[in-house]
Each structure stands twice: as structure tokens, then as C-alpha cells.
XYZ file of C-alpha atoms in Angstrom:
652
model
C 25.997 -12.582 5.044
C 26.507 -9.064 3.746
C 27.207 -6.251 6.226
C 24.422 -3.781 6.848
C 22.633 -1.921 9.599
C 19.752 0.496 9.860
C 22.285 3.326 10.222
C 24.409 2.231 7.297
C 26.929 4.745 5.976
C 28.599 4.143 2.656
C 32.251 3.177 3.111
C 34.951 5.066 1.273
C 34.161 4.394 -2.372
C 34.144 6.535 -5.441
C 31.623 5.224 -7.926
C 30.604 7.299 -10.881
C 26.887 7.173 -11.342
C 23.820 8.954 -12.523
C 21.332 9.854 -9.796
C 17.626 9.356 -10.204
C 15.086 9.664 -7.441
C 11.667 8.037 -7.468
C 9.937 11.339 -8.183
C 12.334 13.418 -10.206
C 15.152 12.387 -12.447
C 17.953 14.906 -12.225
C 21.024 13.266 -13.650
C 24.635 13.981 -12.979
C 27.557 11.858 -14.088
C 31.085 12.720 -12.986
C 33.673 10.484 -14.510
C 35.206 8.288 -11.853
C 35.413 4.539 -11.978
C 33.891 2.261 -9.378
C 36.465 1.010 -6.925
C 37.078 -2.660 -6.355
C 36.296 -2.240 -2.642
C 32.616 -1.764 -3.388
C 32.580 -4.930 -5.445
C 34.409 -6.791 -2.704
C 31.494 -6.141 -0.387
C 29.502 -8.536 -2.494
C 30.806 -12.087 -2.519
C 28.110 -13.237 -4.837
C 30.147 -16.198 -6.018
C 30.147 -17.710 -2.528
C 26.416 -17.921 -2.242
C 23.421 -18.351 -4.503
C 22.279 -15.109 -6.077
C 19.004 -16.559 -7.137
C 16.776 -17.276 -4.204
C 14.783 -20.450 -4.782
C 11.369 -19.491 -6.085
C 8.276 -20.673 -4.354
C 5.790 -21.920 -6.898
C 2.927 -20.968 -4.662
C -0.421 -19.886 -6.076
C -1.895 -16.534 -5.154
C -4.927 -18.349 -3.846
C -2.981 -20.763 -1.649
C -3.498 -19.987 2.004
C -1.170 -20.374 4.956
C -2.441 -23.492 6.721
C -5.432 -25.778 6.603
C -6.471 -24.757 10.094
C -6.322 -21.011 9.516
C -7.475 -21.011 5.896
C -10.187 -18.431 5.227
C -11.317 -18.414 8.866
C -13.121 -15.153 8.271
C -13.858 -15.581 4.569
C -17.258 -16.968 3.635
C -16.093 -17.462 0.067
C -13.080 -19.423 1.299
C -15.147 -21.663 3.540
C -17.593 -22.391 0.718
C -14.675 -23.094 -1.626
C -13.481 -25.821 0.745
C -16.922 -27.443 0.655
C -17.128 -27.250 -3.141
C -13.598 -28.634 -3.406
C -14.803 -31.787 -1.646
C -17.798 -31.979 -3.992
C -15.695 -31.508 -7.133
C -13.340 -34.322 -6.143
C -16.337 -36.645 -5.831
C -18.119 -35.351 -8.943
C -15.135 -35.545 -11.318
C -12.530 -37.763 -9.626
C -10.586 -38.118 -12.870
C -10.092 -34.363 -13.280
C -7.366 -33.337 -10.802
C -6.481 -29.784 -9.822
C -9.933 -28.306 -10.415
C -10.115 -25.079 -8.404
C -13.570 -24.197 -7.037
C -14.909 -21.044 -8.711
C -16.962 -19.417 -5.966
C -18.195 -15.825 -6.062
C -20.742 -13.649 -4.312
C -23.873 -13.084 -6.399
C -26.620 -10.479 -6.528
C -29.008 -12.202 -4.126
C -31.799 -12.983 -6.591
C -30.966 -16.691 -6.590
C -28.683 -16.884 -3.594
C -25.798 -15.335 -1.687
C -22.947 -17.178 -3.428
C -22.521 -19.160 -6.597
C -20.236 -21.957 -7.791
C -19.474 -21.578 -11.501
C -17.469 -24.721 -12.321
C -20.069 -26.649 -14.310
C -19.579 -25.105 -17.770
C -15.788 -25.314 -17.623
C -15.907 -28.888 -16.423
C -18.327 -29.920 -19.153
C -15.948 -28.656 -21.838
C -13.258 -30.916 -20.331
C -15.253 -34.100 -19.805
C -17.687 -34.227 -22.724
C -16.801 -37.004 -25.123
C -14.950 -38.925 -22.402
C -17.853 -41.217 -21.686
C -18.987 -39.220 -18.657
C -22.498 -39.822 -17.304
C -23.405 -36.138 -17.606
C -25.647 -34.734 -20.362
C -24.518 -31.114 -20.174
C -23.539 -28.309 -17.787
C -26.867 -28.384 -15.868
C -26.410 -32.044 -14.965
C -22.829 -31.316 -13.880
C -24.178 -28.522 -11.677
C -26.770 -30.882 -10.158
C -24.054 -33.382 -9.327
C -21.870 -30.697 -7.729
C -24.848 -29.599 -5.631
C -25.769 -33.151 -4.601
C -22.194 -34.013 -3.631
C -21.758 -31.020 -1.337
C -20.954 -32.103 2.239
C -23.533 -31.243 4.876
C -22.691 -27.909 6.493
C -24.381 -25.689 9.037
C -23.449 -22.643 6.975
C -25.707 -23.610 4.046
C -29.471 -23.193 4.274
C -30.279 -24.292 0.716
C -28.800 -24.851 -2.748
C -30.264 -24.694 -6.231
C -29.029 -25.007 -9.802
C -29.803 -22.321 -12.368
C -29.058 -21.815 -16.058
C -26.039 -23.691 -17.399
C -25.161 -25.345 -14.108
C -24.649 -22.411 -11.745
C -24.921 -23.741 -8.180
C -26.534 -21.054 -6.010
C -26.057 -21.094 -2.251
C -28.266 -19.450 0.367
C -26.458 -19.070 3.681
C -28.054 -20.080 6.949
C -29.249 -17.088 8.968
C -28.402 -18.894 12.192
C -24.866 -19.609 11.036
C -24.438 -16.008 9.862
C -25.605 -14.648 13.215
C -23.331 -17.002 15.175
C -20.345 -16.072 12.996
C -20.873 -12.361 13.582
C -21.337 -12.846 17.311
C -18.195 -14.960 17.466
C -16.270 -12.119 15.816
C -17.611 -9.703 18.446
C -16.361 -11.971 21.235
C -13.015 -13.000 19.706
C -12.157 -9.803 17.832
C -12.043 -8.623 14.228
C -8.585 -10.146 13.715
C -10.328 -13.531 13.491
C -11.718 -12.318 10.169
C -8.305 -11.454 8.767
C -7.450 -13.174 5.481
C -4.262 -15.233 5.527
C -1.822 -14.509 2.740
C 0.607 -17.135 1.432
C 3.295 -14.448 1.714
C 5.365 -14.321 4.887
C 7.463 -11.220 4.159
C 6.770 -8.322 1.802
C 8.546 -5.067 1.016
C 6.392 -2.039 0.282
C 8.548 0.699 -1.263
C 6.624 3.964 -1.038
C 6.727 7.725 -0.419
C 10.458 8.090 -1.315
C 10.991 11.875 -1.353
C 14.255 13.572 -2.283
C 16.647 14.739 0.400
C 16.970 18.553 0.511
C 13.580 19.025 -1.111
C 10.173 19.603 0.399
C 7.567 16.862 0.271
C 4.892 18.131 -2.091
C 1.499 17.013 -3.338
C 3.220 14.686 -5.807
C 4.270 12.517 -2.852
C 0.748 12.375 -1.431
C -0.555 9.438 -3.434
C 2.515 7.235 -3.022
C 2.545 7.842 0.740
C -1.188 7.249 1.275
C -1.576 4.302 -1.106
C 1.609 2.639 0.107
C 0.609 2.973 3.755
C -2.814 1.431 3.101
C -1.339 -1.503 1.159
C 1.118 -2.085 3.999
C -1.701 -1.995 6.559
C -3.834 -4.479 4.625
C -0.914 -6.875 4.234
C -0.061 -6.557 7.927
C -3.688 -7.338 8.809
C -3.317 -10.418 6.575
C -0.492 -11.687 8.838
C 2.325 -10.606 6.507
C 5.563 -9.182 7.885
C 5.808 -5.908 5.992
C 9.080 -4.032 5.530
C 7.971 -0.439 4.950
C 10.787 1.048 2.909
C 11.383 4.734 2.284
C 13.691 4.680 -0.752
C 14.718 8.325 -0.361
C 16.929 10.108 -2.863
C 19.877 10.626 -0.511
C 22.852 10.054 -2.811
C 24.019 11.734 -5.964
C 26.178 14.482 -7.345
C 23.695 17.210 -6.416
C 25.031 16.803 -2.882
C 28.291 18.379 -4.021
C 26.604 21.699 -4.696
C 24.485 21.431 -1.537
C 27.497 20.741 0.673
C 29.596 23.483 -0.891
C 26.698 25.939 -0.531
C 26.316 24.865 3.125
C 30.023 25.534 3.753
C 29.709 28.914 2.116
C 26.633 30.022 4.061
C 27.641 28.429 7.354
C 31.417 28.174 7.867
C 30.674 26.348 11.118
C 28.289 24.078 9.263
C 27.644 21.747 12.178
C 25.957 24.648 13.938
C 23.564 25.084 11.021
C 20.110 24.121 12.209
C 16.849 23.585 10.432
C 15.794 27.051 11.575
C 19.003 28.657 10.316
C 18.843 27.034 6.895
C 15.129 27.778 6.609
C 13.170 26.654 3.560
C 14.932 23.596 2.166
C 13.388 24.087 -1.234
C 14.756 27.641 -1.378
C 18.155 26.392 -0.173
C 18.232 23.799 -2.956
C 17.212 26.335 -5.611
C 19.804 28.862 -4.452
C 22.570 26.250 -4.555
C 21.478 25.135 -8.043
C 21.465 28.727 -9.308
C 24.952 29.213 -7.920
C 26.090 25.950 -9.508
C 24.783 27.021 -12.933
C 26.050 30.622 -12.777
C 29.460 30.404 -11.067
C 32.139 28.209 -12.734
C 34.409 28.396 -9.669
C 31.567 27.246 -7.399
C 30.727 24.505 -9.880
C 34.317 23.229 -9.791
C 34.333 23.237 -5.971
C 31.015 21.386 -5.973
C 32.400 18.724 -8.310
C 35.400 18.296 -6.038
C 33.017 18.027 -3.083
C 31.344 15.063 -4.803
C 34.677 13.278 -5.139
C 35.487 13.928 -1.486
C 32.042 12.815 -0.350
C 32.198 9.623 -2.367
C 35.759 9.090 -1.172
C 34.499 9.067 2.406
C 36.232 12.269 3.610
C 34.937 12.893 7.116
C 34.033 16.565 6.825
C 31.989 15.971 3.695
C 30.297 12.895 5.097
C 29.285 14.882 8.175
C 27.899 17.705 6.026
C 25.971 15.177 3.918
C 24.566 13.582 7.070
C 23.597 17.036 8.377
C 21.606 17.863 5.236
C 19.932 14.446 5.312
C 18.935 14.844 8.951
C 17.391 18.278 8.387
C 15.370 16.804 5.509
C 14.244 13.878 7.643
C 12.919 16.278 10.250
C 10.837 17.961 7.567
C 9.572 14.630 6.251
C 8.648 13.609 9.786
C 6.221 16.519 10.039
C 4.257 15.070 7.125
C 4.456 11.464 8.304
C 3.384 12.465 11.806
C 0.282 14.209 10.492
C -0.581 11.263 8.254
C 0.195 8.634 10.898
C 2.576 6.895 8.501
C 5.567 4.852 9.632
C 8.486 3.942 7.375
C 12.041 2.698 7.678
C 14.496 4.630 5.568
C 16.790 2.720 3.261
C 17.735 5.226 0.612
C 19.841 5.241 -2.536
C 23.055 5.413 -0.492
C 22.277 2.152 1.306
C 22.250 0.095 -1.907
C 25.056 1.913 -3.711
C 27.896 -0.356 -2.476
C 26.073 -3.424 -3.796
C 25.743 -2.165 -7.373
C 29.178 -3.179 -8.766
C 28.876 -6.756 -7.511
C 25.361 -7.140 -8.870
C 26.383 -5.769 -12.282
C 29.415 -8.064 -12.299
C 27.283 -11.111 -11.564
C 24.721 -10.215 -14.244
C 27.596 -9.765 -16.667
C 28.944 -13.233 -15.854
C 25.461 -14.607 -16.516
C 25.674 -13.111 -19.998
C 22.847 -10.619 -19.474
C 24.873 -7.392 -19.653
C 26.140 -6.406 -23.098
C 28.029 -3.473 -24.581
C 25.959 -1.047 -26.657
C 27.216 2.325 -27.916
C 29.680 2.539 -25.060
C 27.106 1.768 -22.389
C 26.414 -1.545 -20.667
C 22.829 -2.679 -21.115
C 20.392 -5.551 -20.734
C 18.227 -6.250 -23.773
C 14.576 -7.039 -23.062
C 12.458 -9.135 -25.426
C 9.618 -7.188 -26.983
C 11.032 -3.756 -26.095
C 13.042 -1.827 -28.673
C 15.183 0.054 -26.172
C 17.595 -1.656 -23.771
C 17.750 -1.262 -20.007
C 20.899 0.777 -19.387
C 22.654 -0.406 -16.232
C 25.984 1.417 -16.676
C 26.247 4.655 -18.660
C 28.884 5.184 -21.340
C 30.920 7.278 -18.871
C 30.852 4.464 -16.321
C 28.102 6.017 -14.231
C 25.346 4.045 -12.520
C 21.701 4.984 -12.795
C 18.172 4.382 -11.570
C 18.108 0.839 -12.996
C 21.457 0.020 -11.367
C 20.171 1.035 -7.941
C 16.870 -0.781 -8.390
C 18.623 -4.009 -9.406
C 20.879 -3.808 -6.344
C 17.902 -3.061 -4.099
C 15.921 -5.977 -5.522
C 18.877 -8.324 -5.048
C 19.183 -7.192 -1.425
C 15.460 -7.534 -0.732
C 15.312 -11.039 -2.162
C 18.528 -12.409 -0.712
C 19.089 -10.532 2.528
C 15.574 -9.578 3.608
C 14.017 -12.751 2.157
C 11.030 -10.848 0.784
C 8.546 -12.862 -1.246
C 6.634 -9.875 -2.605
C 8.263 -6.533 -3.422
C 5.770 -3.755 -4.150
C 6.816 -0.418 -5.654
C 4.357 2.488 -5.325
C 5.150 5.224 -7.859
C 3.347 7.191 -10.564
C 2.217 5.470 -13.764
C 4.841 7.412 -15.720
C 7.447 4.948 -14.461
C 5.562 1.889 -15.699
C 7.939 1.164 -18.577
C 10.970 1.352 -16.312
C 9.495 -1.190 -13.909
C 8.318 -3.426 -16.731
C 11.859 -3.572 -18.148
C 13.451 -3.889 -14.718
C 11.190 -6.813 -13.726
C 11.815 -8.580 -17.037
C 15.555 -8.195 -16.529
C 15.197 -9.772 -13.065
C 13.278 -12.671 -14.603
C 15.986 -13.155 -17.218
C 18.488 -13.314 -14.364
C 16.425 -16.000 -12.663
C 15.729 -13.815 -9.624
C 11.982 -13.892 -10.249
C 9.868 -16.667 -11.783
C 8.146 -16.125 -15.109
C 4.433 -15.442 -14.748
C 2.606 -13.545 -12.029
C 1.142 -16.332 -9.905
C 4.305 -17.614 -8.226
C 6.568 -16.191 -5.575
C 8.836 -14.345 -5.143
C 7.298 -11.614 -7.257
C 7.600 -7.888 -7.827
C 4.712 -5.534 -8.576
C 4.522 -1.931 -9.684
C 1.598 -0.061 -8.135
C 1.120 2.863 -10.482
C -1.105 5.845 -9.810
C -2.386 8.882 -11.685
C -1.948 12.599 -11.096
C -3.465 14.914 -8.514
C -5.145 17.664 -10.528
C -6.292 21.161 -9.674
C -9.667 22.684 -10.529
C -8.256 23.682 -13.932
C -7.606 20.043 -14.830
C -3.830 20.534 -14.703
C -1.287 19.376 -12.137
C -2.248 20.701 -8.715
C -0.107 23.794 -8.019
C -0.247 27.082 -6.140
C -1.245 30.286 -7.924
C 2.401 31.143 -8.560
C 2.816 27.736 -10.259
C 4.804 26.257 -7.371
C 4.064 22.693 -6.316
C 1.910 22.541 -3.195
C 3.805 21.698 -0.001
C 2.248 18.661 1.633
C 2.465 20.120 5.139
C 0.554 23.209 4.013
C -2.110 21.111 2.325
C -2.686 18.966 5.420
C -2.750 21.988 7.712
C -5.353 23.615 5.476
C -7.537 20.494 5.697
C -7.315 20.548 9.481
C -8.036 24.303 9.589
C -11.155 23.913 7.448
C -12.314 20.982 9.532
C -11.885 23.051 12.713
C -13.933 25.883 11.222
C -16.726 23.446 10.320
C -16.842 22.115 13.889
C -16.997 25.628 15.330
C -19.791 26.455 12.897
C -21.715 23.439 14.200
C -21.495 24.893 17.708
C -18.910 22.437 19.021
C -16.743 25.272 20.295
C -19.143 25.710 23.196
C -19.773 22.004 23.810
C -16.333 20.445 23.450
C -12.914 21.011 24.980
C -10.084 22.411 22.859
C -8.452 18.974 22.894
C -11.635 17.351 21.542
C -11.912 19.906 18.748
C -8.218 19.513 17.919
C -8.290 15.706 17.751
C -11.573 15.613 15.818
C -10.391 18.249 13.338
C -7.224 16.228 12.686
C -9.125 12.951 12.287
C -11.668 14.494 9.904
C -9.282 16.792 8.001
C -6.484 14.307 7.412
C -8.964 11.465 6.905
C -10.785 13.496 4.259
C -7.580 14.011 2.269
C -6.702 10.317 2.469
C -10.130 8.986 1.574
C -10.562 11.374 -1.361
C -7.447 9.789 -2.841
C -8.031 6.151 -1.874
C -11.658 5.906 -3.026
C -10.558 6.399 -6.639
C -9.030 3.659 -8.725
C -5.367 4.493 -8.232
C -4.630 4.372 -11.975
C -6.873 7.374 -12.659
C -6.176 11.054 -12.099
C -8.347 12.825 -9.553
C -9.183 16.457 -8.840
C -8.208 17.829 -5.444
C -11.143 19.806 -4.062
C -11.394 20.713 -0.369
C -15.121 21.492 -0.535
C -15.945 18.067 -1.968
C -13.679 16.037 0.289
C -14.872 17.839 3.453
C -18.555 17.505 2.584
C -20.645 15.473 5.024
C -22.763 14.125 2.178
C -21.979 11.358 -0.302
C -18.976 9.082 -0.476
C -16.576 11.092 1.720
C -14.575 10.377 4.855
C -16.615 12.989 6.716
C -19.879 11.201 5.931
C -18.424 7.844 6.945
C -16.823 9.131 10.138
C -20.098 10.783 11.131
C -21.959 7.549 10.328
C -19.659 5.659 12.680
C -20.118 8.282 15.394
C -23.905 7.984 15.061
C -23.732 4.206 15.539
C -21.645 4.734 18.673
C -24.228 7.255 19.860
C -27.051 4.708 19.395
C -25.215 2.224 21.602
C -24.505 4.880 24.264
C -28.111 6.073 24.320
C -29.317 2.531 24.967
C -27.637 2.637 28.340
C -26.598 -1.000 27.923
C -23.160 -2.469 28.572
C -22.212 -3.646 25.104
C -19.437 -5.902 26.423
C -21.954 -7.706 28.616
C -24.339 -8.070 25.672
C -21.580 -9.672 23.600
C -21.139 -12.471 26.116
C -24.746 -12.902 27.278
C -26.945 -11.668 24.428
C -27.933 -13.428 21.221
C -27.804 -11.959 17.741
C -30.677 -12.850 15.398
C -31.032 -11.925 11.716
C -34.803 -12.220 11.441
C -35.616 -9.254 9.190
C -34.430 -9.001 5.579
C -32.610 -5.731 6.274
C -30.843 -7.345 9.243
C -29.817 -10.263 7.080
C -28.566 -7.967 4.278
C -26.438 -6.087 6.791
C -25.156 -9.325 8.311
C -24.182 -10.718 4.904
C -22.251 -7.577 4.023
C -20.402 -7.712 7.335
C -19.420 -11.323 6.689
C -17.933 -10.393 3.307
C -15.340 -8.113 4.914
C -12.503 -10.667 4.872
C -12.842 -11.526 1.187
C -12.976 -7.828 0.284
C -9.679 -7.208 2.095
C -8.214 -10.243 0.345
C -9.334 -8.916 -3.048
C -7.933 -5.452 -2.299
C -4.589 -7.003 -1.276
C -4.359 -9.406 -4.197
C -5.085 -6.688 -6.765
C -3.364 -3.888 -4.816
C -6.479 -1.700 -5.089
C -7.442 0.237 -1.927
C -10.587 1.599 -3.610
C -12.127 -1.879 -3.314
C -12.088 -1.474 0.471
C -13.454 2.090 0.191
C -16.380 0.838 -1.901
C -17.099 -1.831 0.708
C -17.020 0.712 3.550
C -19.361 3.155 1.811
C -21.798 0.356 0.908
C -21.705 -0.834 4.528
C -22.782 2.592 5.749
C -25.596 2.684 3.189
C -26.847 -0.793 4.100
C -26.744 0.120 7.791
C -28.740 3.294 7.110
C -31.395 1.258 5.335
C -31.587 -1.142 8.289
C -31.676 1.559 10.967
C -34.193 3.812 9.194
C -36.665 0.934 8.721
C -39.424 1.255 11.385
C -39.617 -2.534 11.490
C -35.980 -2.626 12.654
C -36.307 -0.233 15.604
C -33.329 -0.665 17.902
C -33.745 1.079 21.275
C -36.847 0.005 23.166
C -37.798 -2.832 20.814
C -38.222 -6.509 21.691
C -35.119 -7.181 19.608
C -33.028 -4.420 21.221
C -30.192 -6.680 22.394
C -29.815 -8.393 19.022
C -29.932 -5.123 17.110
C -27.478 -3.426 19.449
C -25.085 -6.289 18.747
C -25.627 -5.764 15.011
C -24.888 -2.045 15.493
C -21.712 -2.901 17.396
C -20.603 -5.374 14.716
C -21.070 -2.667 12.082
C -19.038 -0.197 14.138
C -16.261 -2.752 14.693
C -15.952 -3.495 10.970
C -16.076 0.215 10.112
C -13.278 0.896 12.591
C -11.129 -1.818 11.047
C -11.776 -0.353 7.588
C -10.725 3.072 8.889
C -7.624 1.524 10.431
C -6.633 -0.144 7.151
C -7.145 3.149 5.312
C -5.054 5.024 7.885
C -8.033 7.059 9.111
C -8.710 7.763 12.800
C -12.369 7.130 13.751
C -14.420 9.610 15.766
C -16.954 8.565 18.388
C -19.171 11.613 18.713
C -20.366 14.510 16.578
């Protein structure tokens, strides 16, 4: 077992390397060779480097008992699986193809008939074409209380209409047992989500917004799916830029340990000033280079100064994470640095690392440039660190899925890096087996001018300032609505934070992450259309309906009965029941916008139900049933908000 702890400090080593962070690639490469002590940390020859791959399909669930408990599609797939085994017993490994459909012919559809016909025709089968295969699949379905009727349409599509009674009972059961009963079950036990990853000694800016928000939502969805998620903040906390920062700290604060966050002030300005000094003053530059050697050599004074700068940065990062409600565990560049020499040595012994123009590289099939893992001057780089981190995550943390959330500009790097890992046998070939690694790319945040979002003086926008502005605007909107006279200061404060921060998050997450999007406060804080404000207000209105009824909703859950008698009630019930499969789809494809689409559609379907005079809630004969349907909608909305990292509000 390799030594590590959550407060890991690099032992005295002096590797030469090039430093790249996730979000900016400043490179420095002093010439010093890696010491043997770093390599000795890694006794790769005494244990298997390649963790045994699990050839486990993405669609395989955890256990028979728990499989798709909340997923209608999953439960139907089990029924169709039985039918397919009876219908075509000589065709093994036929996966049921079940999907939701538009409602004209049914609620769900099994689409296996055409594919099966292409396999079995000419083999003496008794079928005359896809329609007859579809009829057989329908006729061989086991009896189930969840199915009201089945029909076959077109080239063998088997359409299923769900039983209203079963739907109502399923929703009521969720209300009694909790929304977690609807959680999808992933085949993955442990996943790493590598996200946010700012640079030490630099402010978090709008460029970190998408990685932080998207990564947090993916982590939340996986956690809801019963996956142990290691939330990793791969901060840029190691590199030769620390020489100039430490030397500048010594210069400005001779008693550097007394230097506080307040004394140092703006970290971004501190970094810029040290860089200017480094570029302009040869004597300072020489001292800074010596500081790097002493830091990497483990000299106590320099290690303490490095730790001081890192801690001040962490305090600044915490302000952002606290506002966003995001939790991460930091394992930065410095944590993996001691593992690099041993990993490179092992890859070399496998024959993957070759010499090329003085550098050591891994050649990747289909790509005309190699993956450089050791520079010509002996320095390590971004790829070196990522290979060491991946090795650690697979072998020490036993992760089955490692997810990297960075901008799309780094796609080629991750493509080459993953292919190198597959060549090494760390990852299986193909994308349907575990362990696996995925790059979650995202587009840019743009300003009104269609360019990168910046301040008027072309500076990047500080994330803290952006979030505070959202809260400030949200507060002003509440005051304008007259809430200043009705609510306490605490209520205004908490609501303004929920709405302001939620608006920023949702405006990002509702877009396909691969696209750019324009940051616009007026649009994201609008209470009309597909915005967090509209959805939060919709939830608050549902809560208000339940309060105005005067009924004890908990008592209704245990004693009342939910009925889906009207079409609009049934439409709402069906959409609620599809929650689990939507979360599963969003997780599988790593697309949070799928969940946002579901949430917005849920609010629209509820509005249609509630505004229909035939579906009157309070004071109607069906009040109890419809209050339960209102509560079920609110419960699912709250879980959607939770997965998106948004705090719900209960009154407006």
C-alpha cells in the first residue's frame, strides 16, 4: 500500500517538471533530475499496476432485487426480457429495447421486432416478418399489474399503456417511503469526479464557474444513484511559479508567517506583482529559481511559505464554494508528484515510452503528435501528473469511473491520455466496460458582445463578485415585490441567496454543456420561461396550495388514496414516474441539461393540470387525491433542485 493522507506533504524531492493547471498552462522547467527517492515511493513491481477490469455493461444494474425499483422503463424491460427469451429461445443475449413514446399509441414501446427479424429470417423461424415477431413478443409478456393494455403497430412496435391504478399506487408508495426509493442504481460502486480545480495564488473567476457547477451536479446525481463519489479538487498547487511567489512573500513580509489574507490583499494582484518582478529583475529571478530548488528539496522555511500561500488561496476558494454549496476534497498537483517517476518507469518497462527529439513520449495510434510525458530537459508535465493521478485513482482509491470536468479545449489532451492508459492496460478498450475514464467538456461563458465574459477593463470576472451581484439583484427584486415589509431580514437573505445563486447555476446547467452560453443577469433572474426563478416560484406555489388546504399532508399520505382519473392527472403522474429513468440518462451521458428539461416540463405539466377547472384541488370531491398529487410534484421538484445544487423556496 502506498503512503498517503489527506494532508499529504511532498517529501524532500527535487523533480524537474513543467507545471500545467487545469485552467491555464503556464510552463516552467528548471533543469534538475528526479531523485530516486520519489521513484522508491512506488513499488510498482511488487503489485499489479493494472487493476482487473470489470467487463460490466453500462446498463447492468446492481442487484436483481434493487434493479430499477423506481424506473418504469427498467421494470418493463424485465418483463420484455422474459418475453424475448420465450419468443426467440435460440437467440441469446437479446437486450430489451424499451423507450418512452409520445402517448399516441401508448406510454412505452418495445422496439426489438425489426432487429430480431433481421437475425432470424431464413433460419426456418415460424415468423412471417417484424409484425408477427412483435405479436409474439406481446403475447409472451408475463401478466403484470403495471400494464393496462398492449398493442402492436407498424413493423412490430409493441406499445404499452400503463395501468392508472398501478401508477397511482407507485406514486403513493414513493410519498410514504421517500424519493430515494426512485433512485436509479448504477453498476459503479466508486467514482472520482475531478472538477473546479483552480490555481493556487489566483482568484477563482468565471472560467471556473462551469466546471464547479457541472461537476457538483454530476457528483450529486451519482451519489443519488448509490455511488460512492470522491469529489476531487485537482488544484494547481505545485510548480516553479511558487519560487517567485515565495521570494516575493519574503520580500514584502520578512516575518512571512505573520502575513495574513488581509495583509496580502488581492491574491491576483499579488501574483501579477510577483510575475512582473520576476520578468524585470534578474537578481529576483535568480533568487526565485533558487527558491524552487529549496522548495522541491523540502527545506522547511520554503515549505512553510508554500503552505502559507496555499492556505490563503484555500480561504478565498472557500468563499465561492460556500456560496455555491459545493463540497470538494483537495488533492492537488503536489499530491501526485511523488508518484510520477515510478509510473513513468513502469510505462517505460512496458515498452510504451519512447525517445523522440530528446523527450520521452507515448505514441498514440491515429494521432500525428505524441503524448509527451517527460520533456527534453527532464521536466514533467500535465500528462505526467494526469497519468500518476489516474494510476492512483485506479489502484489506491479503486475507482471504477473517473470523470474529468474541464473545458472542451482540453479534449485532445484527454483523448490522447485515455488512449495511452488503454495501451498500458489500465483501462479496457471500448466505452461500455469498467473501469473507464470520461472527459466532460464544456463551452465558454460569453458576454453580451459574444466574446469571453469579462469586466469593462478586460479583466476576468471574479466569481465571488458575480455571485454577490446575483444575490444583490435578487434582494432588490424581493424588496420591489413588497417582501421587505412582510418578511424578516433572515427570510429575505435566505430567499435572495437561494434565488440568486440558483439562477446562476440553472442558467448554466439548462444548456447542453458542450455549447457556449451568454451570461445575462436579466434573463437568468426573470420569473418567466425556463429559469430557476420561475421553477422556484412554481414550487413555492405548490407548497402554498397544500398550506391553504389546511390539511395535514403527512396524514393524507398514510390514510388518503391517490387516483389518476382525469387525463391531466394521468399525464402528470406519468411524468413523475419517469423521474428515475431521466436521472439515469443524465448520469449515463453526463448531461445535466437532461434533468433541467425534465424539471421544466414537470412544472408545465403541473400548470396544465392545476389550471384545468375539471381538476380543481381545494374544495373538490377529489381534494385528498389531488393534494397528494401536488405533494408528489413538490417532492420530485425538490429532489431535482437538490441534484442541481439549488435550494428550494417554500413561499413567495
